[in-house]
Amino acid sequence: DAKTTQPPSMDCAEGRAANLPCNHSTISGNEYVYWYRQIHSQGPQYIIHGLKNNETNEMASLIITEDRKSSTLILPHATLRDTAVYYCAVMNTGFQKLVFGTGTRLLVSP
Amino acid sequence: DTGVSQDPRHKITKRGQNVTFRCDPISEHNRLYWYRQTLGQGPEFLTYFQNEAQLEKSRLLSDRFSAERPKGSFSTLEIQRTEQGDSAMYLCASSLALPTEAFFGQGTRLTVV
């Protein structure tokens, strides 16, 4: 299964864009990249996923490099409520399970 | 139906006791997953069901663990003879056929004393 690597923590000022990187250099051609976030004591919340094209929804944008070895989750205008642990995960070949990394703890400050 | 529901939210048990957790998925979802999460780590896959069939189990799922999904609806995860190392958050998720999004429940936090 492909592994993901993320920085353990990041800070962002409220109202600014938060750019969270993820390395998945061993990803296979048909494995998807997923992003979830988790607020303390709650279950992970789905944010976005993609295969090779950039994706955008009401929560965030996902930028995947052309070689697919890394991706960036962008929260365009971070708010205090975006403070959470953000997990990058890879959907394994066969679409059976998500393989999560150890996550990035994002702190959004006023 | 507002999402994936797990019961109980918290469970404290003595070492050696058996525990059972329940997960009610989103009603139209045919796939159901169990994950385990320890402090400071991301969720780790345990097992998954497509309808009532259990199709994959992780090596993390020792013989003391068993999961069922009778009739392809709710699922139970049982841990027999609990050990302190079983203390973790047990998460359930459900989805339609992937690669759509999988939705997680709030989890059951198990503490073995």
Coordinates of C-alpha atoms in Angstrom, one line a residue:
Chain A
D1 CA 0.0 0.0 0.0
A2 CA 1.2 3.5 -0.8
K3 CA 2.4 5.6 2.2
T4 CA 1.7 9.3 2.8
T5 CA 4.0 11.8 4.6
Q6 CA 2.8 15.1 6.0
P7 CA 4.3 17.8 8.2
P8 CA 3.3 17.3 11.8
S9 CA 2.0 20.8 12.3
M10 CA 1.3 24.1 10.5
D11 CA 0.0 27.5 11.4
C12 CA -2.2 29.8 9.4
A13 CA -3.7 33.3 10.1
E14 CA -7.4 33.6 9.9
G15 CA -8.6 34.7 6.5
R16 CA -5.5 33.6 4.8
A17 CA -5.1 30.5 2.5
A18 CA -3.9 27.3 4.2
N19 CA -1.8 25.1 2.0
L20 CA -1.3 21.6 3.4
P21 CA 1.2 19.4 1.6
C22 CA 1.3 15.6 1.3
N23 CA 3.9 13.3 -0.2
H24 CA 2.8 10.0 -1.7
S25 CA 5.7 9.1 -3.9
T26 CA 4.9 5.4 -4.0
I27 CA 1.3 5.9 -5.3
S28 CA 0.2 3.7 -8.1
G29 CA -1.5 4.9 -11.3
N30 CA -5.0 4.1 -10.3
E31 CA -4.9 5.0 -6.6
Y32 CA -6.8 8.0 -5.5
V33 CA -5.7 10.7 -3.0
Y34 CA -8.2 11.6 -0.3
W35 CA -8.2 14.3 2.3
Y36 CA -10.1 14.1 5.6
R37 CA -10.0 16.3 8.7
Q38 CA -10.6 15.4 12.3
I39 CA -11.5 17.7 15.2
H40 CA -10.7 16.4 18.6
S41 CA -12.8 13.4 19.7
Q42 CA -14.8 13.3 16.5
G43 CA -14.7 11.0 13.5
P44 CA -12.8 12.0 10.4
Q45 CA -14.8 14.4 8.1
Y46 CA -14.4 13.9 4.3
I47 CA -13.1 17.0 2.4
I48 CA -12.1 16.1 -1.1
H49 CA -10.5 13.4 -3.3
G50 CA -8.9 13.2 -6.7
L51 CA -7.0 10.9 -9.1
K52 CA -4.9 13.2 -11.4
N53 CA -6.8 16.3 -12.1
N54 CA -7.1 19.2 -9.8
E55 CA -10.4 19.2 -7.9
T56 CA -12.4 21.9 -6.1
N57 CA -15.5 21.8 -4.0
E58 CA -17.2 24.1 -1.5
M59 CA -14.7 23.2 1.2
A60 CA -11.3 23.1 -0.5
S61 CA -9.2 22.7 -3.6
L62 CA -6.9 19.7 -4.3
I63 CA -3.8 20.2 -6.4
I64 CA -2.1 17.0 -7.5
T65 CA 1.3 17.2 -9.2
E66 CA 1.7 15.9 -12.7
D67 CA 3.8 13.0 -11.6
R68 CA 1.2 12.3 -8.8
K69 CA 3.9 12.0 -6.2
S70 CA 2.5 14.8 -4.1
S71 CA -0.5 16.9 -3.5
T72 CA -1.6 20.1 -1.7
L73 CA -4.9 20.7 0.0
I74 CA -5.9 24.4 -0.1
L75 CA -8.3 26.0 2.2
P76 CA -8.8 29.4 0.5
H77 CA -9.9 31.5 3.5
A78 CA -9.1 29.7 6.7
T79 CA -11.3 30.3 9.7
L80 CA -10.9 29.4 13.4
R81 CA -13.2 26.4 12.9
D82 CA -10.7 25.0 10.4
T83 CA -8.4 24.2 13.3
A84 CA -8.1 20.4 13.1
V85 CA -5.8 17.5 12.1
Y86 CA -5.8 17.1 8.4
Y87 CA -5.1 13.6 7.0
C88 CA -4.0 12.8 3.5
A89 CA -4.9 9.2 2.5
V90 CA -4.5 6.9 -0.5
M91 CA -7.2 4.6 -1.7
N92 CA -5.5 1.3 -2.4
T93 CA -5.7 -0.6 -5.6
G94 CA -8.9 -2.5 -5.6
F95 CA -10.8 0.3 -3.8
Q96 CA -11.0 -1.5 -0.6
K97 CA -9.5 0.8 2.0
L98 CA -8.0 4.1 2.8
V99 CA -4.4 4.2 4.0
F100 CA -3.9 7.2 6.2
G101 CA -0.8 9.1 7.2
T102 CA -0.1 10.6 10.6
G103 CA -1.7 13.9 9.7
T104 CA -1.0 17.6 9.9
R105 CA -2.3 19.6 12.9
L106 CA -3.4 22.9 11.5
L107 CA -3.8 25.8 13.9
V108 CA -5.7 28.8 12.6
S109 CA -5.1 31.9 14.7
P110 CA -6.8 35.3 14.8
Chain B
D1 CA -30.7 9.3 8.1
T2 CA -28.1 11.8 9.3
G3 CA -25.0 9.7 8.9
V4 CA -23.0 6.8 10.3
S5 CA -24.0 6.0 13.9
Q6 CA -21.8 4.2 16.4
D7 CA -22.7 2.9 19.8
P8 CA -21.5 3.2 22.5
R9 CA -19.4 6.4 22.2
H10 CA -17.3 5.4 25.2
K11 CA -16.5 2.0 26.8
I12 CA -14.4 1.3 29.8
T13 CA -13.7 -2.4 30.5
K14 CA -11.5 -4.5 32.6
R15 CA -8.8 -6.5 31.0
G16 CA -10.0 -10.0 29.9
Q17 CA -13.6 -8.9 29.4
N18 CA -15.4 -9.1 26.1
V19 CA -16.8 -6.0 24.4
T20 CA -19.0 -5.5 21.4
F21 CA -19.5 -2.3 19.4
R22 CA -22.3 -1.5 16.9
C23 CA -22.2 0.5 13.7
D24 CA -25.3 1.7 11.7
P25 CA -24.2 2.8 8.3
I26 CA -25.9 5.3 6.0
S27 CA -28.8 3.3 4.8
E28 CA -28.1 3.1 1.0
H29 CA -24.4 2.3 1.5
N30 CA -23.4 -1.2 0.7
R31 CA -19.8 -0.9 1.9
L32 CA -18.9 -0.8 5.6
Y33 CA -15.4 -0.4 7.1
W34 CA -13.9 -0.7 10.5
Y35 CA -10.8 1.3 11.4
R36 CA -8.8 1.7 14.6
Q37 CA -7.1 4.9 15.7
T38 CA -4.6 5.3 18.5
L39 CA -3.4 8.6 20.0
G40 CA -1.4 10.7 17.5
Q41 CA -1.9 8.3 14.6
G42 CA -4.2 8.2 11.6
P43 CA -6.9 5.6 11.4
E44 CA -5.7 2.1 10.5
F45 CA -7.8 -0.3 8.4
L46 CA -9.2 -3.4 10.2
T47 CA -11.8 -4.9 7.9
Y48 CA -14.5 -4.2 5.4
F49 CA -17.8 -5.6 4.2
Q50 CA -19.6 -5.4 0.9
N51 CA -23.2 -6.1 1.9
E52 CA -23.0 -9.0 4.3
A53 CA -19.8 -10.4 3.0
Q54 CA -16.5 -9.7 4.8
L55 CA -14.1 -9.3 2.0
E56 CA -10.8 -8.2 3.6
K57 CA -9.2 -8.3 7.0
S58 CA -6.1 -6.6 8.2
R59 CA -3.3 -8.4 10.0
L60 CA -4.1 -6.1 12.8
L61 CA -7.3 -8.1 13.3
S62 CA -6.2 -10.9 15.6
D63 CA -8.2 -14.0 16.4
R64 CA -9.7 -12.1 19.4
F65 CA -11.5 -9.7 17.0
S66 CA -14.5 -10.7 15.0
A67 CA -16.9 -8.6 12.9
E68 CA -20.2 -9.3 11.4
R69 CA -22.7 -7.6 9.2
P70 CA -25.9 -9.7 9.2
K71 CA -28.2 -9.0 6.3
G72 CA -25.9 -6.3 5.1
S73 CA -27.3 -3.6 7.4
F74 CA -25.7 -2.8 10.8
S75 CA -22.3 -4.3 11.8
T76 CA -20.8 -5.4 15.1
L77 CA -17.2 -5.6 16.1
E78 CA -16.4 -7.9 19.1
I79 CA -13.2 -8.0 21.0
Q80 CA -12.7 -11.1 23.2
R81 CA -10.4 -11.2 26.2
T82 CA -9.5 -7.5 25.9
E83 CA -5.9 -6.4 26.5
Q84 CA -4.6 -3.0 27.4
G85 CA -3.2 -2.6 23.9
D86 CA -6.7 -2.7 22.6
S87 CA -7.4 0.7 24.0
A88 CA -8.1 2.9 21.0
M89 CA -10.8 4.7 19.1
Y90 CA -12.8 2.3 16.9
L91 CA -14.2 4.0 13.8
C92 CA -16.8 2.8 11.4
A93 CA -17.3 4.2 7.9
S94 CA -19.6 3.5 5.1
S95 CA -19.8 4.2 1.4
L96 CA -21.2 3.3 -2.0
A97 CA -18.8 1.6 -4.3
L98 CA -15.5 3.4 -4.2
P99 CA -13.9 5.6 -5.2
T100 CA -16.7 7.7 -3.8
E101 CA -16.3 9.3 -0.4
A102 CA -16.5 7.2 2.7
F103 CA -18.3 8.7 5.7
F104 CA -17.1 8.1 9.2
G105 CA -19.0 7.8 12.4
Q106 CA -18.0 9.5 15.6
G107 CA -16.2 6.4 16.9
T108 CA -16.3 4.3 20.0
R109 CA -13.5 5.1 22.4
L110 CA -12.4 1.9 24.3
T111 CA -10.3 2.0 27.4
V112 CA -9.1 -1.3 28.9
V113 CA -8.0 -1.0 32.5

